[in-house]
Coordinates of C-alpha atoms in Angstrom, one line a residue:
X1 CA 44.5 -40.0 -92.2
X2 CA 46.7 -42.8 -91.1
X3 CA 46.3 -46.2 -91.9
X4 CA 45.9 -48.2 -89.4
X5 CA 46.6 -51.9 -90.2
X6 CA 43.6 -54.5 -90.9
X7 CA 43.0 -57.4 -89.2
X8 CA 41.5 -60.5 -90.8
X9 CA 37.8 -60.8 -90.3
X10 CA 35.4 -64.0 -89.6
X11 CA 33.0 -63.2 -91.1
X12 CA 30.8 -66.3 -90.4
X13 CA 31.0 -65.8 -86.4
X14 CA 30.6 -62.0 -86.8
X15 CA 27.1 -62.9 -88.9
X16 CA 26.6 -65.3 -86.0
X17 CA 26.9 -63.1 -83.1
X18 CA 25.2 -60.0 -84.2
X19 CA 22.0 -61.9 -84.9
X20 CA 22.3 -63.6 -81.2
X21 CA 23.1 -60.2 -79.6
X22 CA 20.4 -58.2 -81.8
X23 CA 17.6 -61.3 -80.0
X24 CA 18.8 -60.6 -76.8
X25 CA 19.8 -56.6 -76.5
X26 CA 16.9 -55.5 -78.7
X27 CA 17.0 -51.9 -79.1
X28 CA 20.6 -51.9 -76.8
X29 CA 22.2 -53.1 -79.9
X30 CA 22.7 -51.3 -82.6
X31 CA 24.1 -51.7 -86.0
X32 CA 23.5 -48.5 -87.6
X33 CA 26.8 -46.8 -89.5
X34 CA 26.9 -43.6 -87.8
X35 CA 27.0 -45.2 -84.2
X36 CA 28.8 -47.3 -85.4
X37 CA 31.6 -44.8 -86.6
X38 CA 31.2 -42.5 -83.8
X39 CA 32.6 -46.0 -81.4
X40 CA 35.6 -46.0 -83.0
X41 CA 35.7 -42.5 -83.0
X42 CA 39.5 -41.1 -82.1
X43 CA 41.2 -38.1 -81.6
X44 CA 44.4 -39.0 -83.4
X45 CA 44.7 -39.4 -86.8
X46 CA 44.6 -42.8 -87.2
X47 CA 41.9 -43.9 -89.8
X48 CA 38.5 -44.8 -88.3
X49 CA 37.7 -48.6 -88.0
X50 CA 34.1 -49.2 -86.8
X51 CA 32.8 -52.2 -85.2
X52 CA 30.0 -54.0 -86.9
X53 CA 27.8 -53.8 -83.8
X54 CA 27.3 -51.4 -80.7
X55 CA 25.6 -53.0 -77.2
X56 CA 24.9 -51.0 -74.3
X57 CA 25.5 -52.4 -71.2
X58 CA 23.7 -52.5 -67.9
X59 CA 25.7 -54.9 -65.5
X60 CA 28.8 -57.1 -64.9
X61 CA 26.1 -59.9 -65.7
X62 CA 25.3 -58.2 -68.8
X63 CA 28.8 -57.7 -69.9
X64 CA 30.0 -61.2 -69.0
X65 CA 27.2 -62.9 -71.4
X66 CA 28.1 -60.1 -74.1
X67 CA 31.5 -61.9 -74.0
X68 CA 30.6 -65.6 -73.6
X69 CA 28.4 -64.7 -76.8
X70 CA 31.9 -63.3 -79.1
X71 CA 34.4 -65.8 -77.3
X72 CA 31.8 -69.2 -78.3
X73 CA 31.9 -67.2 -82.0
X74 CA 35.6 -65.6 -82.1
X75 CA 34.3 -62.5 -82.1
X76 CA 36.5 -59.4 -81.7
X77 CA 35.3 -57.3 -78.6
X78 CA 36.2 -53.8 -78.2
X79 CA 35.5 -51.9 -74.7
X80 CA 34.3 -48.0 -74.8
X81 CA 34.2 -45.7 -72.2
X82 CA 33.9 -42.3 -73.4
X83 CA 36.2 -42.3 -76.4
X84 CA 38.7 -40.1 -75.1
X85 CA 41.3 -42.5 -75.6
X86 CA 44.4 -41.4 -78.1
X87 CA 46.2 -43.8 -80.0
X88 CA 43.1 -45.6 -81.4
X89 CA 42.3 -47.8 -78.5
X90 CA 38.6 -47.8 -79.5
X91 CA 38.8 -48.7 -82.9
X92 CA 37.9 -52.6 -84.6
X93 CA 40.4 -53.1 -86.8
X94 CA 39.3 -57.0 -87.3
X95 CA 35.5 -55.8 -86.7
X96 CA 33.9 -57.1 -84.3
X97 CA 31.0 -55.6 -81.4
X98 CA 31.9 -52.8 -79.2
X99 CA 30.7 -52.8 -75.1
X100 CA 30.0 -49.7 -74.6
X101 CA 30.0 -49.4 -70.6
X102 CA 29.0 -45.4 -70.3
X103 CA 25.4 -46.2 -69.4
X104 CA 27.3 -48.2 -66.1
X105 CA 27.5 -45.0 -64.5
X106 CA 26.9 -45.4 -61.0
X107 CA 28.9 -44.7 -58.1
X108 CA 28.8 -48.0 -55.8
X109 CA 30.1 -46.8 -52.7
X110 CA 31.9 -44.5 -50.8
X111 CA 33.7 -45.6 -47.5
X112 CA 34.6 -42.3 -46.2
X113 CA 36.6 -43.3 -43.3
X114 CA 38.7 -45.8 -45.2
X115 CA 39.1 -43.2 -48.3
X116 CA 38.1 -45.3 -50.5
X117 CA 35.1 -45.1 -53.7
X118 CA 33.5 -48.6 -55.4
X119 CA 32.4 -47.2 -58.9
X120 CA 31.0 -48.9 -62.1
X121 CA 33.4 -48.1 -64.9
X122 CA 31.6 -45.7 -66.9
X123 CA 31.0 -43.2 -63.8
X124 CA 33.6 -40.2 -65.1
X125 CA 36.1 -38.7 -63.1
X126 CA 34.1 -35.4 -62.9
X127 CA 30.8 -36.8 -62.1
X128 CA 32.9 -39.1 -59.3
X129 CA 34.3 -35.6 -57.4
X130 CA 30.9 -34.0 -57.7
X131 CA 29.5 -37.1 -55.6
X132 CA 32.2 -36.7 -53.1
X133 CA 32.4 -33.5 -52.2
X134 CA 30.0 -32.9 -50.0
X135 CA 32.1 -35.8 -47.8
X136 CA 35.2 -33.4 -47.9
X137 CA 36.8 -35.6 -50.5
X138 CA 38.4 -36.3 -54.3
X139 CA 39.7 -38.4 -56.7
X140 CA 42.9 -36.8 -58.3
X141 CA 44.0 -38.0 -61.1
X142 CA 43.1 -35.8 -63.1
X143 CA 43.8 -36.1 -67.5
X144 CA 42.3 -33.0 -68.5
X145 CA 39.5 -34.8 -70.2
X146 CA 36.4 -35.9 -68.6
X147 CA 37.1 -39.5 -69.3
X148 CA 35.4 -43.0 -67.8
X149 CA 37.4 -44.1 -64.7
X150 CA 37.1 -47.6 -66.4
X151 CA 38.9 -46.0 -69.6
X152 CA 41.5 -44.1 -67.4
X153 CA 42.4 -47.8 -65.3
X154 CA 42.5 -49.3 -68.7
X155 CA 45.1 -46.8 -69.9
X156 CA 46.9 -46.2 -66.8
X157 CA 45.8 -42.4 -67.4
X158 CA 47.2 -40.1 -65.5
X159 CA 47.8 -35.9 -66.0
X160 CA 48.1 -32.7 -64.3
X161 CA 47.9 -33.9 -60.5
X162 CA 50.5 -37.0 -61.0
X163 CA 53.5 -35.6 -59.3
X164 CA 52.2 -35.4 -56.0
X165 CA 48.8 -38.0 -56.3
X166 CA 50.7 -40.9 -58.8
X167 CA 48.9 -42.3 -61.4
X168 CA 45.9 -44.7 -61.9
X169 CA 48.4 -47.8 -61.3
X170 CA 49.0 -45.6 -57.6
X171 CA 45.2 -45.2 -57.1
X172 CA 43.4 -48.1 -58.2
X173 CA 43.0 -50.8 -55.4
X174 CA 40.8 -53.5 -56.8
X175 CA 39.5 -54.5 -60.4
X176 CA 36.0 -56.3 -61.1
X177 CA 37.0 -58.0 -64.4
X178 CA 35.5 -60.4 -67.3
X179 CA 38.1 -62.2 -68.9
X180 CA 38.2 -63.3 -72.5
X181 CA 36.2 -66.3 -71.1
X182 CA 33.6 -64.5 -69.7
X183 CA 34.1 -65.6 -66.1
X184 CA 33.9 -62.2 -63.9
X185 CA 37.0 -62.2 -61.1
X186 CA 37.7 -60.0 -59.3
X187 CA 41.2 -58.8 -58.6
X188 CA 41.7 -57.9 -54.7
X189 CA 40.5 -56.7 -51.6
X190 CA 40.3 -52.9 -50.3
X191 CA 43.0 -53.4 -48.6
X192 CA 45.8 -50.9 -48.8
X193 CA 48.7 -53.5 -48.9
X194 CA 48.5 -57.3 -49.9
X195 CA 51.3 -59.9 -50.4
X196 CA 48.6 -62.8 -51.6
X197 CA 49.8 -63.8 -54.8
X198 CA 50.3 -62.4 -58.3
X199 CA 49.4 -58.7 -58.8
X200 CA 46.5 -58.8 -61.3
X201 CA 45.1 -55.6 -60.3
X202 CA 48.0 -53.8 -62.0
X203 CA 48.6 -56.4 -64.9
X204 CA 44.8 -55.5 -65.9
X205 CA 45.7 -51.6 -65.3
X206 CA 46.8 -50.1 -68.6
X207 CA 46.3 -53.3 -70.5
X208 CA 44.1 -51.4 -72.8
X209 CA 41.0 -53.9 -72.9
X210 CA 43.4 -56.5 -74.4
X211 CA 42.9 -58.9 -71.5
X212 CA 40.2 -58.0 -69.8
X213 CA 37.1 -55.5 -69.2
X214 CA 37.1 -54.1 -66.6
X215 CA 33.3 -53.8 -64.8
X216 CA 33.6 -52.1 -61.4
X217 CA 37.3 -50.0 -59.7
X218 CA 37.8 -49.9 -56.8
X219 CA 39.8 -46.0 -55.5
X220 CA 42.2 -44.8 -53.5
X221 CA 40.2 -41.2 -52.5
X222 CA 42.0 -38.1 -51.1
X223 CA 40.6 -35.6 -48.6
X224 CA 40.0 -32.0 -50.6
X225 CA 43.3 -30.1 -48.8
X226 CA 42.6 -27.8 -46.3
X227 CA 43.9 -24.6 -48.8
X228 CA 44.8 -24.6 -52.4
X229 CA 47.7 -21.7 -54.0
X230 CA 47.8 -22.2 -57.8
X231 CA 50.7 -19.9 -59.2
X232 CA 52.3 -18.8 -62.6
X233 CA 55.8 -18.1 -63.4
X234 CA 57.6 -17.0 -66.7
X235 CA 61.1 -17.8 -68.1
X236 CA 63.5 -16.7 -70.8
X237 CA 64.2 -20.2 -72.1
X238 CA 62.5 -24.0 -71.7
X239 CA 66.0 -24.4 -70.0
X240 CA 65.7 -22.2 -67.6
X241 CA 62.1 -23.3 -66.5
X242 CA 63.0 -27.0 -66.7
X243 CA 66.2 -26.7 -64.3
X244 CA 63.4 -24.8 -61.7
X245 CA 61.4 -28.1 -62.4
X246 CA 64.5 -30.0 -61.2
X247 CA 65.6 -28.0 -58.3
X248 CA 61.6 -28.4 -57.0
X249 CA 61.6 -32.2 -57.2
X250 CA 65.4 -32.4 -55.8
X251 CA 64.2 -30.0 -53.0
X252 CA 61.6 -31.6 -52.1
X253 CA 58.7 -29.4 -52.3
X254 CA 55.5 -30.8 -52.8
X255 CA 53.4 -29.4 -55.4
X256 CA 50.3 -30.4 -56.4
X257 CA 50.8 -29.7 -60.1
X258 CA 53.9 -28.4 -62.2
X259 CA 52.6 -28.0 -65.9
X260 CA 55.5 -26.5 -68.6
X261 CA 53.7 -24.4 -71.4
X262 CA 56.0 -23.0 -74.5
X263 CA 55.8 -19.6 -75.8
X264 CA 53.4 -20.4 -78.1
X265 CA 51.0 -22.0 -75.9
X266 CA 51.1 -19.1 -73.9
X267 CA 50.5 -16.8 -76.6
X268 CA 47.4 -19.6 -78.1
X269 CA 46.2 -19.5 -74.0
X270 CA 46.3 -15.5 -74.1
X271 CA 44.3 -15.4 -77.0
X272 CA 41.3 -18.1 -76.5
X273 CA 41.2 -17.7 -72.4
X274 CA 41.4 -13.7 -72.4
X275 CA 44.6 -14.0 -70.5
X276 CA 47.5 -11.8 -70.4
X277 CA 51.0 -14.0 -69.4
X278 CA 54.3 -13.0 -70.8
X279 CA 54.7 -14.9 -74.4
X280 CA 57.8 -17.0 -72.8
X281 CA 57.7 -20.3 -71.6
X282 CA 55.5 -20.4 -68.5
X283 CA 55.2 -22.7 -65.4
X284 CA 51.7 -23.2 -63.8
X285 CA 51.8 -24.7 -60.6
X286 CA 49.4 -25.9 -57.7
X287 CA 50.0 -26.1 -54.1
X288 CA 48.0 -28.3 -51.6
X289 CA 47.9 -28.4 -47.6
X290 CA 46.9 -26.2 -44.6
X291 CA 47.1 -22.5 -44.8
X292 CA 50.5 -22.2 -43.4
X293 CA 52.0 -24.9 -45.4
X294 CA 50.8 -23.9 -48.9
X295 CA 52.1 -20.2 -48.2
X296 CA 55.5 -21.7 -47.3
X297 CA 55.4 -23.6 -50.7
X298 CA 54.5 -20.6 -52.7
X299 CA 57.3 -19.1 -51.0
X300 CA 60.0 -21.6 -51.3
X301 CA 59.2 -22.2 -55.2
X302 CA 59.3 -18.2 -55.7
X303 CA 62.7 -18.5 -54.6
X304 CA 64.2 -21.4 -56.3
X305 CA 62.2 -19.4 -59.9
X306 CA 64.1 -16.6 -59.4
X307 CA 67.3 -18.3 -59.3
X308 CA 67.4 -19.8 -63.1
X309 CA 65.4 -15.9 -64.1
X310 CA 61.7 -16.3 -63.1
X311 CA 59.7 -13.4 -63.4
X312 CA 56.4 -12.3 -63.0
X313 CA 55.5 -14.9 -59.9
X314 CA 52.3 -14.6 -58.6
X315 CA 50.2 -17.0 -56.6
X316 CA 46.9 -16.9 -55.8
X317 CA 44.4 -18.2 -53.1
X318 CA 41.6 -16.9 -54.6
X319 CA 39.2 -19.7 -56.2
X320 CA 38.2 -17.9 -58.7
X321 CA 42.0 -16.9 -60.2
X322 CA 42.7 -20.2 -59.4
X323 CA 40.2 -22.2 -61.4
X324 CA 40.6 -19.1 -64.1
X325 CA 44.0 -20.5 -64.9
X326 CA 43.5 -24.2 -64.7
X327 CA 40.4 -24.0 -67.0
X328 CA 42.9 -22.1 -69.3
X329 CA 45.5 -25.1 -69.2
X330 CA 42.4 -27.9 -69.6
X331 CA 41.3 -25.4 -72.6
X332 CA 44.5 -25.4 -73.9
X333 CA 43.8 -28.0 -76.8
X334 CA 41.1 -25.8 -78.3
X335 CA 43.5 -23.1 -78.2
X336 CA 46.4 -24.5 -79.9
X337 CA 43.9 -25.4 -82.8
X338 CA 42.9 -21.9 -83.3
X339 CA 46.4 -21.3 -83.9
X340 CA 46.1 -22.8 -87.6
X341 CA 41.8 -22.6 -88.2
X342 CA 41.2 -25.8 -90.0
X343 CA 43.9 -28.1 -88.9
X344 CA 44.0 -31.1 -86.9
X345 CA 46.1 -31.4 -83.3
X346 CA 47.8 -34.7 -83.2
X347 CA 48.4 -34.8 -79.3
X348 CA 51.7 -37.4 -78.9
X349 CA 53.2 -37.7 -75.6
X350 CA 56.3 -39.1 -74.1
X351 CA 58.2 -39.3 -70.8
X352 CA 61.6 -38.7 -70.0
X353 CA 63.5 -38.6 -67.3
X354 CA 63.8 -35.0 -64.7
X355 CA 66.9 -34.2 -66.0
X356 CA 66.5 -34.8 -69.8
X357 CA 63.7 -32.7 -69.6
X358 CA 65.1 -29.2 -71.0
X359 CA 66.8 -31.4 -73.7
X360 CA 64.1 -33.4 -75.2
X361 CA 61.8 -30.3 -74.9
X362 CA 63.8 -28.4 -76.7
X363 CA 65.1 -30.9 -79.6
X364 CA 61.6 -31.0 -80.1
X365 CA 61.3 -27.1 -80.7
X366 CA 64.3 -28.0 -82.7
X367 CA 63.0 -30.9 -84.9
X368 CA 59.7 -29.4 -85.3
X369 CA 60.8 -26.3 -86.6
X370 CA 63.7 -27.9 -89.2
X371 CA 60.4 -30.0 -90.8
X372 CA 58.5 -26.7 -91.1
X373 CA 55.8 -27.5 -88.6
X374 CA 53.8 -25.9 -85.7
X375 CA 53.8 -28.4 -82.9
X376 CA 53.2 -26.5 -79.3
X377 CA 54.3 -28.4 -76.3
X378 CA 52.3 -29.0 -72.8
X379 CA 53.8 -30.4 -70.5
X380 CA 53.6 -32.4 -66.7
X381 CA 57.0 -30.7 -66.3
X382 CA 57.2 -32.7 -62.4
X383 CA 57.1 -36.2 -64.3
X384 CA 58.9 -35.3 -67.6
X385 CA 56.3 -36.1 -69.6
X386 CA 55.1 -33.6 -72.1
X387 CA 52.8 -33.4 -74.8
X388 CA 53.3 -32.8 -78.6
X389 CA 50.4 -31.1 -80.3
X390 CA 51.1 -31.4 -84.2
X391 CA 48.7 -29.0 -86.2
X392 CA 48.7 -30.1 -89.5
X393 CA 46.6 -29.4 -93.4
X394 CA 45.4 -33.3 -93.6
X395 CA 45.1 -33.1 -97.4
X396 CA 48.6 -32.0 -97.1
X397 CA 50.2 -35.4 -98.0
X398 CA 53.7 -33.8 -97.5
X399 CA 53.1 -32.0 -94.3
X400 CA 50.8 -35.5 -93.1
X401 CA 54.5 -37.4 -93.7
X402 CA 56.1 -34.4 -92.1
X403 CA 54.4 -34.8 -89.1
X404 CA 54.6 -38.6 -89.0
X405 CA 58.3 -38.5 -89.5
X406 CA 58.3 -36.1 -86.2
X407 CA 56.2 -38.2 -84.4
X408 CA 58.1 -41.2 -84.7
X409 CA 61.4 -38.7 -84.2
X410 CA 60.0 -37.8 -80.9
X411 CA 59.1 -41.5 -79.7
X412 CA 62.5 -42.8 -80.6
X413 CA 64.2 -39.3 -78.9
X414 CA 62.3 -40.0 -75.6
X415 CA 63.8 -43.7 -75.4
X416 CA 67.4 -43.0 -76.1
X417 CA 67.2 -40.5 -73.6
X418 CA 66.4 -43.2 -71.1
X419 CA 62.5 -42.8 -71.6
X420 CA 59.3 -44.0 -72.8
X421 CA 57.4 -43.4 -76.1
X422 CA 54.2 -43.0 -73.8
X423 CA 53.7 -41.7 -70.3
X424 CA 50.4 -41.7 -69.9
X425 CA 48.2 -42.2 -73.4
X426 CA 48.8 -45.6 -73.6
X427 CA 50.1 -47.8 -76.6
X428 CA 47.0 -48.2 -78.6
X429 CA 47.4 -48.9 -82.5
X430 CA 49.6 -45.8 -83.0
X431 CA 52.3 -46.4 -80.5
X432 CA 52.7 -50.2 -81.7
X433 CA 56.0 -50.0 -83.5
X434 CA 58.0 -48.2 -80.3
X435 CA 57.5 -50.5 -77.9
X436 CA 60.2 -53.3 -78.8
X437 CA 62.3 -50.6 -78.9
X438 CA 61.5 -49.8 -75.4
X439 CA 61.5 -52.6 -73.9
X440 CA 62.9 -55.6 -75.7
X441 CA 62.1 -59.4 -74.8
X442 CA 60.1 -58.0 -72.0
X443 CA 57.5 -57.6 -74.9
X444 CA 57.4 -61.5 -75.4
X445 CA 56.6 -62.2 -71.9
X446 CA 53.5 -59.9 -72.6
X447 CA 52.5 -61.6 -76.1
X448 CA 52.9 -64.6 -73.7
X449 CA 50.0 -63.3 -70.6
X450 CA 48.1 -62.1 -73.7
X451 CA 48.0 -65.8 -75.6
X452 CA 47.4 -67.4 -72.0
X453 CA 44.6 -65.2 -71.0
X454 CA 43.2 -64.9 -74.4
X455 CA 44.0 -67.7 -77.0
X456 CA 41.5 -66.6 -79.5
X457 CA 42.7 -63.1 -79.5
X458 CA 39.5 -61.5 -79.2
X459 CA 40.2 -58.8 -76.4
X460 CA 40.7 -55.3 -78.3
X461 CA 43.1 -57.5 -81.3
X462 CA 45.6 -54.9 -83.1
X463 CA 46.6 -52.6 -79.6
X464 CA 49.7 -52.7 -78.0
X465 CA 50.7 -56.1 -79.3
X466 CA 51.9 -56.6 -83.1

């Protein structure tokens, strides 16, 4: 594992707190080691780093006093959704008690004629579509996993459906928020345009707990399109499917979803979805609209592929073919892993811009290849952003520093070409030591919000800040 670094520890208000929380929470607080683990559970590779105490929350109310409880002790709080999360958001690395918010699961309201949703922050994205649809409408934003819409505000998630829907900072409207005080705020009205002061909704969205949890989102909803094409296309080269990616966006066509997979996703999809795609690098694509409009875009793209050597194109109205082949990209995790049985995938992501697509895509091919290492790359090919999946022997200390030396290759790549060492996991604990590199003194003017808002540094201590 990683080391992640640790943060020094009061004991004496830790000791303090878990005694007031354990009177008041009863059996809504626990202390035991596996619960406690399984909180700072991450998929990454960063060593785990458990809270001493878990408390189940009911209500803003509830939360809030949680709070007042850790701030009057300088306690460390940690927010949990679902534990999706990356780059060890969830973990304590001062100690400290963990909200977990996943039993706040309710969906508030719906104002259909205004498409908008009020949820609490541990409804998940899934759950939230399966309450809408009967009312002819969705949430978009879609990460592949079924993360807390809470979680996917706090990290500014985003995934397969950005190009055309944006990202959470595009779709969230209005934040319920305790601060580090406990006082609950909240951030704006549902109003789809606002000039009334600072904009706190999207300071607190993808500020990673660290100011902040968040208690109730308010949504910008979608109506489910009239007709949905999803289509496949295969390449000879990551060139040649990146410069289609660039003649789509520069034309203007709107797809839905644009998603870059290598060869050897494709052959790892073939294998674990019972799918038979050409091993080359492979563009999956969705198209939403009327009947008449998504057959024009289906046409249009099949064009443009064929001009950089697309082959194979088929799309699909069928939703049956069409959920067979998305369920195949969601699944592609798994399938990467069974690549090398008994490894771990260490999912890193950047973003680059359109154009420095092809190249950072492929000098990742490149690099992974010169340190001897499997690393299959997904991608959100309409955004730039693509995903790293690093399978790697962890009591292999040489491939372990391998891989890091890869990862922190591919951060630093996605910057000098005009970048960012995240597009949509966040910065976390692992990210840390790229984002001075990124972005400078702008990175004092955050320490600065952060020391304002939260003095006593008890807001998820150790992410994004050093």
């Amino acid at each position: 594992m990683v080391q992640a670094v640790a943060l020094v520890r009061n004991e004496e208000g830790i000791g303090a707190a878990l005694g007031v929380l354990k009177q008041q929470f009863g059996e809504r607080f626990q202390t035991g080691a596996s619960i406690r683990e399984q909180h700072a559970h991450t998929t990454t590779w960063i060593v785990n780093q458990p809270p001493d105490g878990v408390v189940f929350a009911h209500s803003t109310q509830e939360v809030s006093d949680i709070v007042k409880i850790c701030a009057a002790h300088k306690v460390p709080i940690i927010p949990f959704g679902t534990g999706t999360s990356l780059e060890g958001h969830v973990n304590a690395p001062a100690g400290g008690i963990s909200i977990d918010v996943s039993q706040m699961d309710k969906v508030l309201e719906v104002n259909a004629g205004d498409l908008d949703c009020r949820v609490q922050p541990g409804v998940t994205r899934m759950a939230l579509n399966t309450h809408l649809r009967d009312q002819g409408l969705f949430f978009p934003i879609d990460p592949g996993a079924d993360a807390s819409i809470g979680g996917m505000a706090a990290t500014r998630a985003s995934g397969t459906n950005a190009v055309r829907y944006g990202t959470m900072k595009d779709n969230v409207l209005s934040l319920e928020v305790v601060m580090p005080n406990g006082e609950i705020i909240r951030t704006a009205s549902r109003a789809r345009k606002s000039s009334a002061g600072y904009d706190l909704t999207r300071l607190m969205v993808g500020s990673e707990g660290t100011l902040g949890i968040i208690t109730e989102v308010t949504l910008r909803l979608q109506g489910i399109p009239e007709a949905m094409s999803a289509a496949s296309c295969s390449f000879p080269s990551v060139e040649a499917a990146c410069e289609t990616v660039m003649a789509v966006i520069q034309y203007g066509l709107p797809v839905a979803r644009i998603e870059l997979l290598d060869a050897m996703v494709v052959k790892a999809v073939n294998s674990y979805s019972k799918l038979t795609l050409p091993e080359t690098p492979l563009l999956l694509l969705e198209f939403h609209g009327s009947d008449a409009g998504v057959a024009e875009q289906a046409e249009t793209f099949g064009a443009l592929a064929k001009d950089f050597g697309g082959t194979g194109y088929a799309a699909t109205t069928s939703a049956e073919e069409r959920n067979k082949l998305w369920q195949a990209r969601h699944d592609a995790y798994w399938a990467m892993l069974a690549l090398r049985p008994g490894c771990k995938a260490v999912a890193t992501d950047v973003c680059v811009p359109i154009s420095k697509l092809a190249e950072a895509v492929v000098g990742a091919n490149e690099k992974a290849a010169e340190l001897g290492l499997v690393a299959p790359i997904v991608g959100h090919a309409g955004d730039g952003n693509f995903h790293a999946s690093v399978l790697i022997d962890m009591e292999d200390a040489d491939e372990v520093a391998r891989a890091e030396n890869f990862v922190s290759w591919l951060n630093e790549r996605a910057i000098a070409l005009g970048g960012t060492c995240t597009g949509e996991h966040g910065i976390g604990q692992g990210k840390r030591p790229y984002l001075v590199k990124e972005l400078g003194g702008a990175v004092d003017v955050m320490a600065s919000i952060k020391r304002a808002l939260d003095p006593d540094d008890i807001m998820n201590p150790g992410k994004i800040l050093t």
